[in-house]
PDB file of C-alpha atoms in Angstrom:
ATOM      1  CA  MET L   1     153.199  50.348 142.541  1.00 63.00           C
ATOM      2  CA  ALA L   2     150.840  51.036 140.308  1.00 72.00           C
ATOM      3  CA  HIS L   3     146.592  50.438 140.608  1.00 78.00           C
ATOM      4  CA  THR L   4     144.293  48.980 137.912  1.00 80.00           C
ATOM      5  CA  VAL L   5     141.379  50.083 137.451  1.00 82.00           C
ATOM      6  CA  SER L   6     138.941  50.631 135.201  1.00 80.00           C
ATOM      7  CA  LYS L   7     137.508  53.644 133.658  1.00 82.00           C
ATOM      8  CA  LYS L   8     134.283  53.720 135.732  1.00 82.00           C
ATOM      9  CA  GLY L   9     136.820  52.784 139.039  1.00 84.00           C
ATOM     10  CA  LYS L  10     138.772  55.860 137.935  1.00 88.00           C
ATOM     11  CA  ALA L  11     136.380  58.111 137.992  1.00 90.00           C
ATOM     12  CA  LYS L  12     135.133  57.075 140.873  1.00 89.00           C
ATOM     13  CA  LEU L  13     138.801  57.317 142.584  1.00 92.00           C
ATOM     14  CA  GLU L  14     138.316  61.072 141.431  1.00 95.00           C
ATOM     15  CA  ALA L  15     134.965  61.778 142.599  1.00 95.00           C
ATOM     16  CA  ASP L  16     136.043  60.447 146.240  1.00 95.00           C
ATOM     17  CA  LEU L  17     139.219  62.331 146.353  1.00 96.00           C
ATOM     18  CA  GLU L  18     137.031  65.562 144.975  1.00 96.00           C
ATOM     19  CA  TYR L  19     134.588  65.229 147.895  1.00 97.00           C
ATOM     20  CA  LEU L  20     137.768  64.108 150.169  1.00 96.00           C
ATOM     21  CA  LEU L  21     138.907  67.567 148.815  1.00 96.00           C
ATOM     22  CA  THR L  22     136.351  69.829 149.121  1.00 95.00           C
ATOM     23  CA  VAL L  23     133.321  68.876 151.984  1.00 96.00           C
ATOM     24  CA  ARG L  24     135.432  66.565 154.087  1.00 96.00           C
ATOM     25  CA  ARG L  25     138.070  68.839 154.686  1.00 96.00           C
ATOM     26  CA  ALA L  26     136.117  71.689 155.584  1.00 96.00           C
ATOM     27  CA  GLU L  27     134.371  69.566 157.505  1.00 96.00           C
ATOM     28  CA  VAL L  28     136.832  68.853 158.989  1.00 95.00           C
ATOM     29  CA  ALA L  29     137.955  72.702 159.674  1.00 94.00           C
ATOM     30  CA  GLN L  30     134.867  73.603 161.222  1.00 94.00           C
ATOM     31  CA  LYS L  31     135.268  71.084 164.334  1.00 91.00           C
ATOM     32  CA  LEU L  32     138.780  71.790 164.957  1.00 91.00           C
ATOM     33  CA  LYS L  33     137.696  75.583 165.492  1.00 91.00           C
ATOM     34  CA  GLU L  34     135.003  74.892 167.330  1.00 89.00           C
ATOM     35  CA  ALA L  35     137.055  72.626 168.854  1.00 86.00           C
ATOM     36  CA  ARG L  36     140.170  75.816 169.980  1.00 85.00           C
ATOM     37  CA  SER L  37     136.459  78.309 171.026  1.00 86.00           C
ATOM     38  CA  PHE L  38     136.651  75.193 173.770  1.00 80.00           C
ATOM     39  CA  GLY L  39     140.245  77.318 175.337  1.00 75.00           C
ATOM     40  CA  ASP L  40     142.708  74.847 177.319  1.00 73.00           C
ATOM     41  CA  LEU L  41     144.244  72.622 174.503  1.00 69.00           C
ATOM     42  CA  SER L  42     146.345  70.971 176.847  1.00 70.00           C
ATOM     43  CA  GLU L  43     142.766  69.413 178.081  1.00 75.00           C
ATOM     44  CA  ASN L  44     140.731  69.246 175.191  1.00 79.00           C
ATOM     45  CA  ALA L  45     139.296  66.172 173.798  1.00 85.00           C
ATOM     46  CA  GLU L  46     137.108  67.341 170.919  1.00 86.00           C
ATOM     47  CA  TYR L  47     140.429  69.092 169.966  1.00 87.00           C
ATOM     48  CA  ASP L  48     142.401  66.294 170.120  1.00 89.00           C
ATOM     49  CA  GLU L  49     139.266  64.481 168.210  1.00 90.00           C
ATOM     50  CA  ALA L  50     139.229  66.573 165.242  1.00 91.00           C
ATOM     51  CA  LYS L  51     143.225  66.671 164.649  1.00 92.00           C
ATOM     52  CA  ASN L  52     143.086  63.132 164.659  1.00 94.00           C
ATOM     53  CA  GLU L  53     140.388  63.012 162.386  1.00 95.00           C
ATOM     54  CA  GLN L  54     142.058  65.466 159.919  1.00 96.00           C
ATOM     55  CA  ALA L  55     144.748  63.396 160.233  1.00 96.00           C
ATOM     56  CA  ILE L  56     142.750  60.548 158.879  1.00 96.00           C
ATOM     57  CA  LEU L  57     141.944  62.428 156.221  1.00 96.00           C
ATOM     58  CA  GLU L  58     144.823  64.285 154.986  1.00 96.00           C
ATOM     59  CA  SER L  59     146.242  60.351 155.399  1.00 96.00           C
ATOM     60  CA  ARG L  60     143.426  58.848 153.196  1.00 95.00           C
ATOM     61  CA  ILE L  61     143.628  62.020 150.696  1.00 96.00           C
ATOM     62  CA  ALA L  62     147.520  61.521 149.992  1.00 96.00           C
ATOM     63  CA  GLU L  63     146.470  57.363 149.298  1.00 93.00           C
ATOM     64  CA  LEU L  64     144.166  58.424 146.553  1.00 93.00           C
ATOM     65  CA  SER L  65     145.877  61.175 145.520  1.00 94.00           C
ATOM     66  CA  LEU L  66     148.711  58.269 145.371  1.00 92.00           C
ATOM     67  CA  ILE L  67     146.513  55.487 143.616  1.00 90.00           C
ATOM     68  CA  ILE L  68     145.282  58.033 140.869  1.00 91.00           C
ATOM     69  CA  GLU L  69     148.550  59.304 140.177  1.00 91.00           C
ATOM     70  CA  ASN L  70     149.564  55.970 139.667  1.00 89.00           C
ATOM     71  CA  ALA L  71     147.109  53.950 137.723  1.00 87.00           C
ATOM     72  CA  VAL L  72     146.950  51.895 134.679  1.00 84.00           C
ATOM     73  CA  VAL L  73     143.026  51.689 133.345  1.00 85.00           C
ATOM     74  CA  VAL L  74     141.792  49.483 131.649  1.00 79.00           C
ATOM     75  CA  ASP L  75     139.843  49.999 128.442  1.00 73.00           C
ATOM     76  CA  ASP L  76     136.798  48.139 127.889  1.00 70.00           C
ATOM     77  CA  THR L  77     137.094  47.664 124.423  1.00 72.00           C
ATOM     78  CA  ASN L  78     140.886  45.952 125.475  1.00 71.00           C
ATOM     79  CA  ILE L  79     139.069  43.533 127.518  1.00 76.00           C
ATOM     80  CA  SER L  80     139.694  39.783 126.050  1.00 75.00           C
ATOM     81  CA  ILE L  81     137.031  37.039 125.658  1.00 85.00           C
ATOM     82  CA  ASP L  82     139.337  34.744 124.794  1.00 90.00           C
ATOM     83  CA  GLU L  83     141.081  34.397 128.324  1.00 91.00           C
ATOM     84  CA  ILE L  84     140.459  35.931 132.274  1.00 93.00           C
ATOM     85  CA  GLY L  85     141.682  39.282 133.221  1.00 89.00           C
ATOM     86  CA  ILE L  86     141.438  42.223 134.950  1.00 87.00           C
ATOM     87  CA  GLY L  87     138.308  43.708 133.858  1.00 88.00           C
ATOM     88  CA  SER L  88     136.803  40.090 132.518  1.00 92.00           C
ATOM     89  CA  ILE L  89     133.044  39.295 133.228  1.00 93.00           C
ATOM     90  CA  VAL L  90     133.259  35.190 134.109  1.00 96.00           C
ATOM     91  CA  LYS L  91     130.839  33.160 134.521  1.00 96.00           C
ATOM     92  CA  LEU L  92     132.115  29.587 136.856  1.00 96.00           C
ATOM     93  CA  ARG L  93     130.797  26.715 138.474  1.00 96.00           C
ATOM     94  CA  ASP L  94     132.003  25.210 141.861  1.00 94.00           C
ATOM     95  CA  LEU L  95     132.378  21.809 140.929  1.00 94.00           C
ATOM     96  CA  GLU L  96     131.833  20.762 145.020  1.00 90.00           C
ATOM     97  CA  PHE L  97     128.380  22.231 145.193  1.00 91.00           C
ATOM     98  CA  ASP L  98     127.214  22.767 141.201  1.00 93.00           C
ATOM     99  CA  ASP L  99     126.864  26.152 142.124  1.00 93.00           C
ATOM    100  CA  VAL L 100     127.082  28.585 139.238  1.00 95.00           C
ATOM    101  CA  GLU L 101     128.226  32.279 140.123  1.00 94.00           C
ATOM    102  CA  THR L 102     128.974  35.172 137.682  1.00 96.00           C
ATOM    103  CA  LEU L 103     132.155  37.598 138.919  1.00 96.00           C
ATOM    104  CA  GLN L 104     133.873  40.058 137.512  1.00 94.00           C
ATOM    105  CA  ILE L 105     138.006  40.998 138.376  1.00 93.00           C
ATOM    106  CA  VAL L 106     138.362  43.998 138.948  1.00 90.00           C
ATOM    107  CA  GLY L 107     141.959  45.697 140.420  1.00 86.00           C
ATOM    108  CA  SER L 108     141.798  45.644 144.409  1.00 83.00           C
ATOM    109  CA  THR L 109     140.606  49.472 144.596  1.00 84.00           C
ATOM    110  CA  GLU L 110     137.399  48.610 142.927  1.00 86.00           C
ATOM    111  CA  SER L 111     137.094  45.682 144.422  1.00 88.00           C
ATOM    112  CA  ASP L 112     133.496  44.807 145.559  1.00 90.00           C
ATOM    113  CA  PRO L 113     132.959  41.431 146.228  1.00 90.00           C
ATOM    114  CA  ASP L 114     128.744  42.035 147.386  1.00 93.00           C
ATOM    115  CA  ASN L 115     127.949  42.796 144.323  1.00 92.00           C
ATOM    116  CA  GLY L 116     130.292  40.640 142.197  1.00 93.00           C
ATOM    117  CA  LYS L 117     133.185  42.415 141.895  1.00 93.00           C
ATOM    118  CA  ILE L 118     136.559  40.634 143.207  1.00 94.00           C
ATOM    119  CA  SER L 119     140.014  41.695 142.952  1.00 92.00           C
ATOM    120  CA  ASP L 120     142.642  40.509 141.085  1.00 90.00           C
ATOM    121  CA  ASP L 121     144.328  39.783 144.269  1.00 89.00           C
ATOM    122  CA  SER L 122     142.106  37.779 145.550  1.00 91.00           C
ATOM    123  CA  PRO L 123     142.334  33.676 145.829  1.00 92.00           C
ATOM    124  CA  ILE L 124     139.744  33.643 143.163  1.00 93.00           C
ATOM    125  CA  GLY L 125     140.994  36.467 141.114  1.00 93.00           C
ATOM    126  CA  LYS L 126     144.335  35.560 141.024  1.00 92.00           C
ATOM    127  CA  SER L 127     143.850  31.791 140.318  1.00 94.00           C
ATOM    128  CA  ALA L 128     141.176  32.437 137.750  1.00 95.00           C
ATOM    129  CA  LEU L 129     143.585  34.886 135.489  1.00 93.00           C
ATOM    130  CA  ARG L 130     145.079  33.700 132.227  1.00 93.00           C
ATOM    131  CA  HIS L 131     142.435  30.695 132.219  1.00 95.00           C
ATOM    132  CA  LYS L 132     140.301  30.369 129.145  1.00 96.00           C
ATOM    133  CA  VAL L 133     136.209  28.821 128.642  1.00 96.00           C
ATOM    134  CA  GLY L 134     136.372  25.166 129.418  1.00 96.00           C
ATOM    135  CA  ASP L 135     139.444  25.192 131.848  1.00 96.00           C
ATOM    136  CA  VAL L 136     139.170  23.942 135.632  1.00 96.00           C
ATOM    137  CA  PHE L 137     141.872  25.702 138.041  1.00 96.00           C
ATOM    138  CA  GLU L 138     141.416  24.889 142.343  1.00 95.00           C
ATOM    139  CA  VAL L 139     141.768  27.671 145.040  1.00 94.00           C
ATOM    140  CA  GLU L 140     143.365  27.060 147.833  1.00 90.00           C
ATOM    141  CA  ALA L 141     141.484  29.397 150.638  1.00 82.00           C
ATOM    142  CA  PRO L 142     140.909  29.783 154.014  1.00 83.00           C
ATOM    143  CA  ALA L 143     137.884  27.292 153.448  1.00 81.00           C
ATOM    144  CA  GLY L 144     139.830  24.345 151.902  1.00 88.00           C
ATOM    145  CA  LEU L 145     140.687  24.446 148.230  1.00 93.00           C
ATOM    146  CA  LEU L 146     137.961  24.933 146.043  1.00 93.00           C
ATOM    147  CA  LYS L 147     137.802  23.732 141.808  1.00 95.00           C
ATOM    148  CA  PHE L 148     136.188  25.693 139.740  1.00 96.00           C
ATOM    149  CA  GLU L 149     135.230  25.607 135.767  1.00 96.00           C
ATOM    150  CA  VAL L 150     135.079  28.455 133.480  1.00 97.00           C
ATOM    151  CA  LEU L 151     131.965  28.527 131.734  1.00 96.00           C
ATOM    152  CA  GLU L 152     132.103  31.772 130.150  1.00 95.00           C
ATOM    153  CA  ILE L 153     133.969  35.078 129.544  1.00 95.00           C
ATOM    154  CA  SER L 154     132.585  38.158 128.692  1.00 91.00           C
ATOM    155  CA  LYS L 155     133.279  42.205 128.908  1.00 85.00           C
TER     156      LYS L 155
END
């Protein structure tokens, strides 16, 4: 499955993977070594915990490797300012509360709502795609129906 990411997003994924492969693997290997020294492995809670941590780590490494391998990088120069797409920075007005928000539409692996980066798979992100300045679009959200007006699109 392809994941759409920015150049920065791919670099961050690669840095995260490198950290897991070098630092975290060594830490988990050390925990396993220490736990083994405690004796009988059949009743060794530390060993079981370290093995579980190792399994989770290896699963995350495999997941990140797959994402990076199948990543579709969105070139910043190709981001349209005519219609909303992945990479677009949009200024939206919530028509019910007359609030204006600036959000960036990103791929799911880069989503960081606390910092204004919303996934193209999120309700607002999905609904905003392909809209132009002046368009009004609706979002079916857990809180009810939301309406937004597109005020600005940039990159």
